[in-house]
Short mmCIF file of N, CA, C and O in Angstrom, two decimals:
data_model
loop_
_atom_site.label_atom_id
_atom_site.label_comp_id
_atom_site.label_asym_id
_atom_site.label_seq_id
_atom_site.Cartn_x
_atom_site.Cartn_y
_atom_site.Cartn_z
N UNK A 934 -1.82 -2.62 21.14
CA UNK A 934 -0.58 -3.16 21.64
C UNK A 934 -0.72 -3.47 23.12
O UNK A 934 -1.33 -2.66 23.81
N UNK A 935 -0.13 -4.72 23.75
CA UNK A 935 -0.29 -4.95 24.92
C UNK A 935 1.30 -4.87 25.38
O UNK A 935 2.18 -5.13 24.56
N UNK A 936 1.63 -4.47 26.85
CA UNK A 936 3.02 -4.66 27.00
C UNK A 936 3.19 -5.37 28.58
O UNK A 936 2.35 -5.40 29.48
N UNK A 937 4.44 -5.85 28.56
CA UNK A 937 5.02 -6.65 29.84
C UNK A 937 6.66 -7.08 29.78
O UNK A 937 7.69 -6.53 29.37
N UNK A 938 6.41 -8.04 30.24
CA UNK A 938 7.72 -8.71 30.13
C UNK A 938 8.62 -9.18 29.32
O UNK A 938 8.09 -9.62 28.29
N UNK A 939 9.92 -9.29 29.34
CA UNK A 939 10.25 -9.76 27.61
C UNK A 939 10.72 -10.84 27.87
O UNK A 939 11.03 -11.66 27.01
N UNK A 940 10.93 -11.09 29.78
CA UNK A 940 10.87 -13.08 29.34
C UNK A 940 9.79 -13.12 29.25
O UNK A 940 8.87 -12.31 29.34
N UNK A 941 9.99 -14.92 28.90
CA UNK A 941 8.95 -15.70 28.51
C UNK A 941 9.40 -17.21 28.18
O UNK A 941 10.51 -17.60 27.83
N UNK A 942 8.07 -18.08 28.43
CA UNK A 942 8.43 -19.37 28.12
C UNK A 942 7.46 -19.57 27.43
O UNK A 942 6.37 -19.23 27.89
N UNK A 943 7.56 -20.28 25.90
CA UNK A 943 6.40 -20.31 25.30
C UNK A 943 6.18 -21.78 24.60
O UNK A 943 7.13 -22.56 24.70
N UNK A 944 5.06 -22.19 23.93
CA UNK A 944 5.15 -23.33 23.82
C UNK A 944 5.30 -23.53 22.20
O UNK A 944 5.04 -22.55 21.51
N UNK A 945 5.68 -24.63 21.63
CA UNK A 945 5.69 -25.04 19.96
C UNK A 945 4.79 -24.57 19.58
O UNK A 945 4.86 -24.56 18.35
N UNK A 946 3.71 -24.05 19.98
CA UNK A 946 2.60 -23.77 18.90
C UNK A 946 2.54 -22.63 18.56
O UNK A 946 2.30 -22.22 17.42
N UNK A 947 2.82 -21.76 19.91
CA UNK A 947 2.96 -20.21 19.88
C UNK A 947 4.04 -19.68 18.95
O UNK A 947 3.80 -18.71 18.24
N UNK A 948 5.38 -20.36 18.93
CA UNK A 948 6.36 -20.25 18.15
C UNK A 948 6.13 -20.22 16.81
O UNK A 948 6.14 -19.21 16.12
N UNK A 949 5.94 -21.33 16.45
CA UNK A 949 5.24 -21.42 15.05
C UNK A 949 3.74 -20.35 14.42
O UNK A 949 3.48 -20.26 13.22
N UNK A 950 2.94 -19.67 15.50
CA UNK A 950 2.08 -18.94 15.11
C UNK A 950 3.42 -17.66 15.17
O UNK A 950 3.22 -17.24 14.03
N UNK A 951 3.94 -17.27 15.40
CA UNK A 951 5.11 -15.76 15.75
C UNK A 951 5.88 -16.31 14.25
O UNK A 951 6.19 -15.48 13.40
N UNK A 952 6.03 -17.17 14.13
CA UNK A 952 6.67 -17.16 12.76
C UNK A 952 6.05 -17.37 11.96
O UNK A 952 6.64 -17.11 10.91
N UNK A 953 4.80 -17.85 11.74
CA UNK A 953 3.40 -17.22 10.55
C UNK A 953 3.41 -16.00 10.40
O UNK A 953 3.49 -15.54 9.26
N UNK A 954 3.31 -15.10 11.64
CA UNK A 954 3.54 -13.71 11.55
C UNK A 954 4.54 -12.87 11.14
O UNK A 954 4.36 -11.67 10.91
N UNK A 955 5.52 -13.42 11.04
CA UNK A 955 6.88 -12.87 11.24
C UNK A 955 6.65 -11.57 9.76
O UNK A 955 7.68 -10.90 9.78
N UNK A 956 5.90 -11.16 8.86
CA UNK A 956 6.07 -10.31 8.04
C UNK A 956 4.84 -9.30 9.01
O UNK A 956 4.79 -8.07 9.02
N UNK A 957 4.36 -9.79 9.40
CA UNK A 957 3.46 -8.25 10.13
C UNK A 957 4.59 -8.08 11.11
O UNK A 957 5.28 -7.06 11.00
N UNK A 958 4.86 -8.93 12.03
CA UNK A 958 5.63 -8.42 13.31
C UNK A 958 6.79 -7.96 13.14
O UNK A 958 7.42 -7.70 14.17
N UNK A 959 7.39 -7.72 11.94
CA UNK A 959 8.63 -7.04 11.24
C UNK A 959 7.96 -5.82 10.87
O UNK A 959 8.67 -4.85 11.13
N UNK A 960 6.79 -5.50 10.33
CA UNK A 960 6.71 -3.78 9.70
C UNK A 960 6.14 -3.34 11.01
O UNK A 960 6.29 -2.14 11.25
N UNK A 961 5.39 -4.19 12.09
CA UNK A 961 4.82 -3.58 13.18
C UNK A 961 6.02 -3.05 14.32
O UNK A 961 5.96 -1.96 14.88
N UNK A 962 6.76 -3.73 14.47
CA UNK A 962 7.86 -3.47 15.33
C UNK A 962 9.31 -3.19 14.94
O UNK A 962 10.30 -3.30 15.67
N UNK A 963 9.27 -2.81 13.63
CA UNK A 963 10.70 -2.54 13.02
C UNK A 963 11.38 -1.44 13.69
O UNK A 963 12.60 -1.42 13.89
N UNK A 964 10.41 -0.35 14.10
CA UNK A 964 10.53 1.19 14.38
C UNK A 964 10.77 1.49 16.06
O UNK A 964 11.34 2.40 16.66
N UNK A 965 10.21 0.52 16.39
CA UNK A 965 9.60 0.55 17.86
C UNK A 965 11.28 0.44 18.65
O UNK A 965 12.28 -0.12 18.21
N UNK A 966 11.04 1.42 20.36
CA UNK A 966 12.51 1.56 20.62
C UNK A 966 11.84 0.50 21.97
O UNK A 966 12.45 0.75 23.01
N UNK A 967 10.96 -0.38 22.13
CA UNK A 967 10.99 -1.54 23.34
C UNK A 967 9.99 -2.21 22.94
O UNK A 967 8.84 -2.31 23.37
N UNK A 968 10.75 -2.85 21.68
CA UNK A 968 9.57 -4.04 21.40
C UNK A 968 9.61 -5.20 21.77
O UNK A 968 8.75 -6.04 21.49
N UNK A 969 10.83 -5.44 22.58
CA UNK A 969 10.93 -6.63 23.30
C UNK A 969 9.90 -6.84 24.65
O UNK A 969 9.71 -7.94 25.15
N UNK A 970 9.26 -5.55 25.16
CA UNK A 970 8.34 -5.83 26.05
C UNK A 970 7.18 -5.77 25.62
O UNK A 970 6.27 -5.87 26.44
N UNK A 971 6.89 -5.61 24.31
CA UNK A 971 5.67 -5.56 23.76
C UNK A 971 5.72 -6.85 22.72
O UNK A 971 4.70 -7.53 22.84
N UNK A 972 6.34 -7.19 22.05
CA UNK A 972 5.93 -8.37 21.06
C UNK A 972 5.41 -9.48 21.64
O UNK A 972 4.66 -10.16 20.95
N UNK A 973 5.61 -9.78 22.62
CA UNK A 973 5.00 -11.31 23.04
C UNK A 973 3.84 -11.36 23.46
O UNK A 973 3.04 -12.25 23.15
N UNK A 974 3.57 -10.21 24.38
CA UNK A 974 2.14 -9.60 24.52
C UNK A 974 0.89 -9.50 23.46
O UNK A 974 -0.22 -10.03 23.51
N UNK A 975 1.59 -8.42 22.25
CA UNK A 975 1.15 -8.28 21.52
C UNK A 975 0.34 -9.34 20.54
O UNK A 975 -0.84 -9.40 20.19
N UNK A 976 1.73 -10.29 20.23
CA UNK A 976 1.15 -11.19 19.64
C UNK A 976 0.18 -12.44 20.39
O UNK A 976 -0.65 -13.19 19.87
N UNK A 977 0.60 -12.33 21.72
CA UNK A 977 -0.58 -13.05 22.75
C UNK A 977 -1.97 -13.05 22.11
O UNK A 977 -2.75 -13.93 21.77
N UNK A 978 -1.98 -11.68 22.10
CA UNK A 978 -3.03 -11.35 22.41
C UNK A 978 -4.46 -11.05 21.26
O UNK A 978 -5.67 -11.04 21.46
N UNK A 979 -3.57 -10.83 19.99
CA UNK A 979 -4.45 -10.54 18.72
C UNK A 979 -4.17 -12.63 17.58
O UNK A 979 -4.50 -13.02 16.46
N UNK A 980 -3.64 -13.09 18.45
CA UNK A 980 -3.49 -14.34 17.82
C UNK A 980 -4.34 -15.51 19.27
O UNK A 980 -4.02 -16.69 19.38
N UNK A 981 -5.15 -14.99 19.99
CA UNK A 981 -5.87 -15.75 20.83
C UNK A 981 -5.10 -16.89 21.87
O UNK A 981 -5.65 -17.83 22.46
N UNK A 982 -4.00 -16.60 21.89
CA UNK A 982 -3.05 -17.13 23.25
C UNK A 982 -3.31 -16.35 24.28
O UNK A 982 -3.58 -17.19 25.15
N UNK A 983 -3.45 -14.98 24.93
CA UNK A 983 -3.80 -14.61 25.48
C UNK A 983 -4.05 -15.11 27.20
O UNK A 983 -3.54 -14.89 28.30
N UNK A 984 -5.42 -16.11 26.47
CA UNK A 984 -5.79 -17.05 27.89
C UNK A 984 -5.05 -17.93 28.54
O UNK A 984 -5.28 -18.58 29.55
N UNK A 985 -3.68 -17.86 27.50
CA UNK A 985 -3.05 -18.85 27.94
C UNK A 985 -1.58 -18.42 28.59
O UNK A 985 -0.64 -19.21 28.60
N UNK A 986 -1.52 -17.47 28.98
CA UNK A 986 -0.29 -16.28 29.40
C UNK A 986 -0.70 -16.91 30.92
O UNK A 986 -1.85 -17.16 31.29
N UNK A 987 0.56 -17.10 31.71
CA UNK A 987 0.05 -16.93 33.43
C UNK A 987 0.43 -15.72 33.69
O UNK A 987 1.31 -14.98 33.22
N UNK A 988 -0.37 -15.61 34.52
CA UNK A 988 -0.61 -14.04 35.08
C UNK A 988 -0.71 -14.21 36.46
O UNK A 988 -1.67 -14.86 36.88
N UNK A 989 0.21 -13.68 37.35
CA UNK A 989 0.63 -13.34 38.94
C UNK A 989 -0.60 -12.15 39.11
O UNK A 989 -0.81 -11.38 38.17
N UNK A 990 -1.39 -12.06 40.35
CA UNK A 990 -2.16 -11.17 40.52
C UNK A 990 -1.08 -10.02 41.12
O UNK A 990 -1.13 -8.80 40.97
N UNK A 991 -0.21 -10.74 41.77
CA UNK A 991 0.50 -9.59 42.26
C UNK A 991 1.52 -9.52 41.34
O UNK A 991 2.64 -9.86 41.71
N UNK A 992 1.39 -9.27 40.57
CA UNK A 992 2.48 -8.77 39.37
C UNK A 992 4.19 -9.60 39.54
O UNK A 992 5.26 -9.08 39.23
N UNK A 993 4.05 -10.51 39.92
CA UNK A 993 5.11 -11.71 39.55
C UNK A 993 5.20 -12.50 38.24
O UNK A 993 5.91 -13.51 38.31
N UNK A 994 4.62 -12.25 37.05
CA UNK A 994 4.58 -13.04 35.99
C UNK A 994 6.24 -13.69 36.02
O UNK A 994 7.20 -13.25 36.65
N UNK A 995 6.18 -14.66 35.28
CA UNK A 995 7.62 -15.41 35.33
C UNK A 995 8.49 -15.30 36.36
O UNK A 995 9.70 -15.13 36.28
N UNK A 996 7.84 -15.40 37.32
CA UNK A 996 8.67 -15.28 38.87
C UNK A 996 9.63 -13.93 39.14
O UNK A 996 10.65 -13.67 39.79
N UNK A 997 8.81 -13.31 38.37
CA UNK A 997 9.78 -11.67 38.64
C UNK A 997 8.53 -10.81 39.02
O UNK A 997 7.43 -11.08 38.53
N UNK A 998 8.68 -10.03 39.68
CA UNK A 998 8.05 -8.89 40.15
C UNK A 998 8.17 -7.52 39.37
O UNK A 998 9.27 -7.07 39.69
N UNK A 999 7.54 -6.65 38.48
CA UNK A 999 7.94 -6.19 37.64
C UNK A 999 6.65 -4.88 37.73
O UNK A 999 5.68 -5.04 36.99
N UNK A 1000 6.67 -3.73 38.54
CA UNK A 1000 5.30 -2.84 38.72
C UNK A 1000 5.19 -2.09 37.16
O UNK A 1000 5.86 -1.15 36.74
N UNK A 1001 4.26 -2.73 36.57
CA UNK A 1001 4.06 -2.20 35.31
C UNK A 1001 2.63 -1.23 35.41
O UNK A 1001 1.89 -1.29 34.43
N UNK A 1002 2.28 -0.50 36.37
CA UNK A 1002 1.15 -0.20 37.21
C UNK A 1002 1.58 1.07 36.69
O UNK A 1002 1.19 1.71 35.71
N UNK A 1003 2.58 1.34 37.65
CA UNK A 1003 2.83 3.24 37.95
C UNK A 1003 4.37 3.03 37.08
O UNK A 1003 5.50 3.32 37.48
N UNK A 1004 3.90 2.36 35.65
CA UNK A 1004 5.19 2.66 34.66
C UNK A 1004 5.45 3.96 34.02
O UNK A 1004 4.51 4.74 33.89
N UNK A 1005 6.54 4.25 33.64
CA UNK A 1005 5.97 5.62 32.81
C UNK A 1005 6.97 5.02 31.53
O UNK A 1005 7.86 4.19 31.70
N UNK A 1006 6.56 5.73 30.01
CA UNK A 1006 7.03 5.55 28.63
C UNK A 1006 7.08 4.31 28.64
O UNK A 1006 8.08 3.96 28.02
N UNK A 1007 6.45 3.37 29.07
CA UNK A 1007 6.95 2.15 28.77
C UNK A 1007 7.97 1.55 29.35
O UNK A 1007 8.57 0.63 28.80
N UNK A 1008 8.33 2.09 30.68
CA UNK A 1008 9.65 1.29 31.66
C UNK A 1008 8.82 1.27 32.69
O UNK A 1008 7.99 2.13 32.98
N UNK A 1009 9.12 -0.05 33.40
CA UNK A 1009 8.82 -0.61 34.78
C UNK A 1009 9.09 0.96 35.90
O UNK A 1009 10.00 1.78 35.77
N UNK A 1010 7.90 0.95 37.00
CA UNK A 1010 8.76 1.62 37.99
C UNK A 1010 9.35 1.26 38.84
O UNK A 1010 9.16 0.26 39.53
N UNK A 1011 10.54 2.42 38.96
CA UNK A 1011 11.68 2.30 39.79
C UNK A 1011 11.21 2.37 41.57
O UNK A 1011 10.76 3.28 42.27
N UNK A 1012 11.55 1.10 41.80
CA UNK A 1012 11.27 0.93 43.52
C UNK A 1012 12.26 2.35 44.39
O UNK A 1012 13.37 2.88 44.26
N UNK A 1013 11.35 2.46 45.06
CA UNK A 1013 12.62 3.44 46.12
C UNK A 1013 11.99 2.21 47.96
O UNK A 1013 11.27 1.22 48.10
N UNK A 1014 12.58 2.87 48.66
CA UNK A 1014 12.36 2.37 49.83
C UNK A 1014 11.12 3.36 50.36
O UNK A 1014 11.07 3.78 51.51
N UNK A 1015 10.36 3.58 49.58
CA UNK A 1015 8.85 3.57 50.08
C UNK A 1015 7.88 3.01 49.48
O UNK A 1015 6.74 3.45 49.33
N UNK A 1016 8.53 1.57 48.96
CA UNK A 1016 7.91 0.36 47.77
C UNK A 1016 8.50 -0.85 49.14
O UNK A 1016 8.30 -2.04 48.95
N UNK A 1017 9.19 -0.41 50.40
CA UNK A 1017 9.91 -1.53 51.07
C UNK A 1017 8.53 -2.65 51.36
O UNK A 1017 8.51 -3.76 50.83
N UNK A 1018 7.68 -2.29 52.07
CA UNK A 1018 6.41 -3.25 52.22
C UNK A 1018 5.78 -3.75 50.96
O UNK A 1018 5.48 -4.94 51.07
N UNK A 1019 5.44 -3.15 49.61
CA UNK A 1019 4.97 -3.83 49.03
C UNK A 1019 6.05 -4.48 47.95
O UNK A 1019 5.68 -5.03 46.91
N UNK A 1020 7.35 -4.36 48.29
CA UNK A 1020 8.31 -5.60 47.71
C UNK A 1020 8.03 -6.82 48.57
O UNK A 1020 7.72 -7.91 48.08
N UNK A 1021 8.17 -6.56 50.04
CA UNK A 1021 8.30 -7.47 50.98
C UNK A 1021 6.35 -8.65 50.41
O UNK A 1021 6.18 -9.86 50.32
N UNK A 1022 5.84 -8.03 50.29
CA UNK A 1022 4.40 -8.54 49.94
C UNK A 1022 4.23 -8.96 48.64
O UNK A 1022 3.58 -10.00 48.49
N UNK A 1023 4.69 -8.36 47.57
CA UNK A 1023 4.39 -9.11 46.18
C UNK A 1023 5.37 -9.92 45.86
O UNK A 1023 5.30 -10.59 44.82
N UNK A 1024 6.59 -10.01 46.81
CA UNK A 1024 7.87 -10.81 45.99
C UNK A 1024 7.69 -12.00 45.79
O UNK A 1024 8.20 -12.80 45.01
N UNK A 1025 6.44 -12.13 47.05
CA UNK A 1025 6.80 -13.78 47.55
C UNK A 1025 6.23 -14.93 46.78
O UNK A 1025 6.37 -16.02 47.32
N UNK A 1026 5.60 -14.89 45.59
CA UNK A 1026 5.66 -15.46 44.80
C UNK A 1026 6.83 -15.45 43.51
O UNK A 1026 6.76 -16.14 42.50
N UNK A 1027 7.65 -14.71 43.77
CA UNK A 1027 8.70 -14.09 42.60
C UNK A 1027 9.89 -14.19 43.34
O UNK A 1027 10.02 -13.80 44.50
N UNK A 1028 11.09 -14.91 42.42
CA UNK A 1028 12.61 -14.76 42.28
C UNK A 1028 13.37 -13.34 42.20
O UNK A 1028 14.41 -13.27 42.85
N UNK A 1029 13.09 -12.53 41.68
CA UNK A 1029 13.42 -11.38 41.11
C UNK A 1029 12.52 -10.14 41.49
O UNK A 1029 11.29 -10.23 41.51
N UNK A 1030 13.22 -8.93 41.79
CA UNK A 1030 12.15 -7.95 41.28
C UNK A 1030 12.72 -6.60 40.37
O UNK A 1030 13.76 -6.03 40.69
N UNK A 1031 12.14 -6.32 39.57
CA UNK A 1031 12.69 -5.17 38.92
C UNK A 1031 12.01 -4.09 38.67
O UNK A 1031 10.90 -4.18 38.13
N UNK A 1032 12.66 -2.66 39.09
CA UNK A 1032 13.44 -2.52 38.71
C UNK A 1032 14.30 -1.58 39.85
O UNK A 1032 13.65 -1.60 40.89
N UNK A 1033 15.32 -0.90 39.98
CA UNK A 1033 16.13 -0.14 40.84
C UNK A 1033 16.99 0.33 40.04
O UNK A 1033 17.32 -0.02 38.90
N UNK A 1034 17.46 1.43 40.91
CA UNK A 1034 17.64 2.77 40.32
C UNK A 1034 19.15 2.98 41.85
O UNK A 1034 18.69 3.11 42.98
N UNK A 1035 20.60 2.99 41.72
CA UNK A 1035 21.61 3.69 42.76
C UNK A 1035 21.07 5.06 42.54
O UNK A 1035 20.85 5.94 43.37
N UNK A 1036 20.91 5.04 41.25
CA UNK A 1036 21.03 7.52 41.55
C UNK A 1036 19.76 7.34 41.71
O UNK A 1036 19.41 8.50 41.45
N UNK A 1037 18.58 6.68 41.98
CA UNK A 1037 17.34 7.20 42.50
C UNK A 1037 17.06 6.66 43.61
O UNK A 1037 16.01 7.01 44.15
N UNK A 1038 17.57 6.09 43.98
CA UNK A 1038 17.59 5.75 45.29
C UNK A 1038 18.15 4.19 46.17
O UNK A 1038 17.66 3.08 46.37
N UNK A 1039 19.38 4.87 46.51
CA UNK A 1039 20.48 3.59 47.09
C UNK A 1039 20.01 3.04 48.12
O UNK A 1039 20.39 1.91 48.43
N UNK A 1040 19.01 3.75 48.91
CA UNK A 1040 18.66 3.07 50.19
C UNK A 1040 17.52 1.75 50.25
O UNK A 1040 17.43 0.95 51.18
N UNK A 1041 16.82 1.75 49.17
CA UNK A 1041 16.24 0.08 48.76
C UNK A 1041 17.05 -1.01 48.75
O UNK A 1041 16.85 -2.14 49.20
N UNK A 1042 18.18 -0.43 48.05
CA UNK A 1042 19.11 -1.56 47.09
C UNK A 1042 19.71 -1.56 48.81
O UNK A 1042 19.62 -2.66 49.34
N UNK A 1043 20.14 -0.72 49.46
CA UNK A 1043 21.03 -1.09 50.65
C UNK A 1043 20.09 -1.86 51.69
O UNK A 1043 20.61 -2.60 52.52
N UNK A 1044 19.06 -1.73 51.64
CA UNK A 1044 17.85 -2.27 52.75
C UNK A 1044 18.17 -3.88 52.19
O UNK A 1044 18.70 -4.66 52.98
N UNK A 1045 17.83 -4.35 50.74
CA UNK A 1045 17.38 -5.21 49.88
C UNK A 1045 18.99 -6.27 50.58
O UNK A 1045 18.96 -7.39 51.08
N UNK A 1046 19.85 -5.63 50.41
CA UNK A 1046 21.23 -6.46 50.75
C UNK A 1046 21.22 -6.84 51.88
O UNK A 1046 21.32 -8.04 52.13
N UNK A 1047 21.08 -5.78 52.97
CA UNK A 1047 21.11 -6.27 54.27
C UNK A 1047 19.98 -7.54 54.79
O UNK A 1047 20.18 -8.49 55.55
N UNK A 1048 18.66 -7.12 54.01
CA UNK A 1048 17.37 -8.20 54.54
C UNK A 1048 18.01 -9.97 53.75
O UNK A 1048 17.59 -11.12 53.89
N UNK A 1049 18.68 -9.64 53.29
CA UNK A 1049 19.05 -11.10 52.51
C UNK A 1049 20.55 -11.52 53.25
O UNK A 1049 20.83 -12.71 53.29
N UNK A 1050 21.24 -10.81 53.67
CA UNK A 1050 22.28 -10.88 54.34
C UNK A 1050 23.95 -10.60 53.43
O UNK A 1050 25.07 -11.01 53.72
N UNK A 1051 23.59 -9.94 52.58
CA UNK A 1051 24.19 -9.65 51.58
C UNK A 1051 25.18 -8.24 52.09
O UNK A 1051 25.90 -7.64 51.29
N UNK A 1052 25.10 -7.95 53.16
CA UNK A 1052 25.80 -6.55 53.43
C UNK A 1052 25.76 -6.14 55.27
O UNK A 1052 26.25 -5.08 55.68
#
């Protein structure tokens, strides 16, 4: 199993191979409690699309920033404001970054408002 993001933009062909599959990718992921970050991957990857995924070196895939590095169970980690420099450094190819946490730590999200002018 490969995992990431659960957007995605994909093309007619890929679609139509996910719905060739559609009876494996129903008993494979029937059970599963985040198979939305794993099916597209998954099927990337054992159906030879794979090479064809863009991939951000700095972890921006689909213009989101998303640290799937230091994830734990399968969730993105949660930025605190000692992630402030390497948001400021990987964003900049990315719209978005996720993920944040108020009860783990408000002072990102309050940094994040003020640097945009939001507060």
């Amino acid at each position: 199993m490969k995992l990431g993001s659960e957007w995605a933009s994909v093309t007619n062909d890929f679609v139509i191979r996910m719905l060739q599959e559609e009876p494996k990718i129903s008993k494979l992921f029937r059970w599963t409690n985040c198979s939305d970050e794993l099916l597209i991957q998954t099927i990337a990857f054992n159906c030879g699309f794979m090479n064809r995924m863009y991939h951000n070196p700095n972890g921006a895939d689909n213009l989101r920033f998303i640290d799937w590095v230091r994830s734990k169970n399968g969730s993105p980690h949660i930025f605190t404001i000692a992630d402030k420099e390497l948001l400021e450094d990987a964003t900049a190819g990315a719209l978005i970054a996720r993920k944040f946490s108020l009860d783990k730590d408000s002072e990102i999200i309050n940094y994040i408002l003020k640097k945009t002018g939001n507060k």
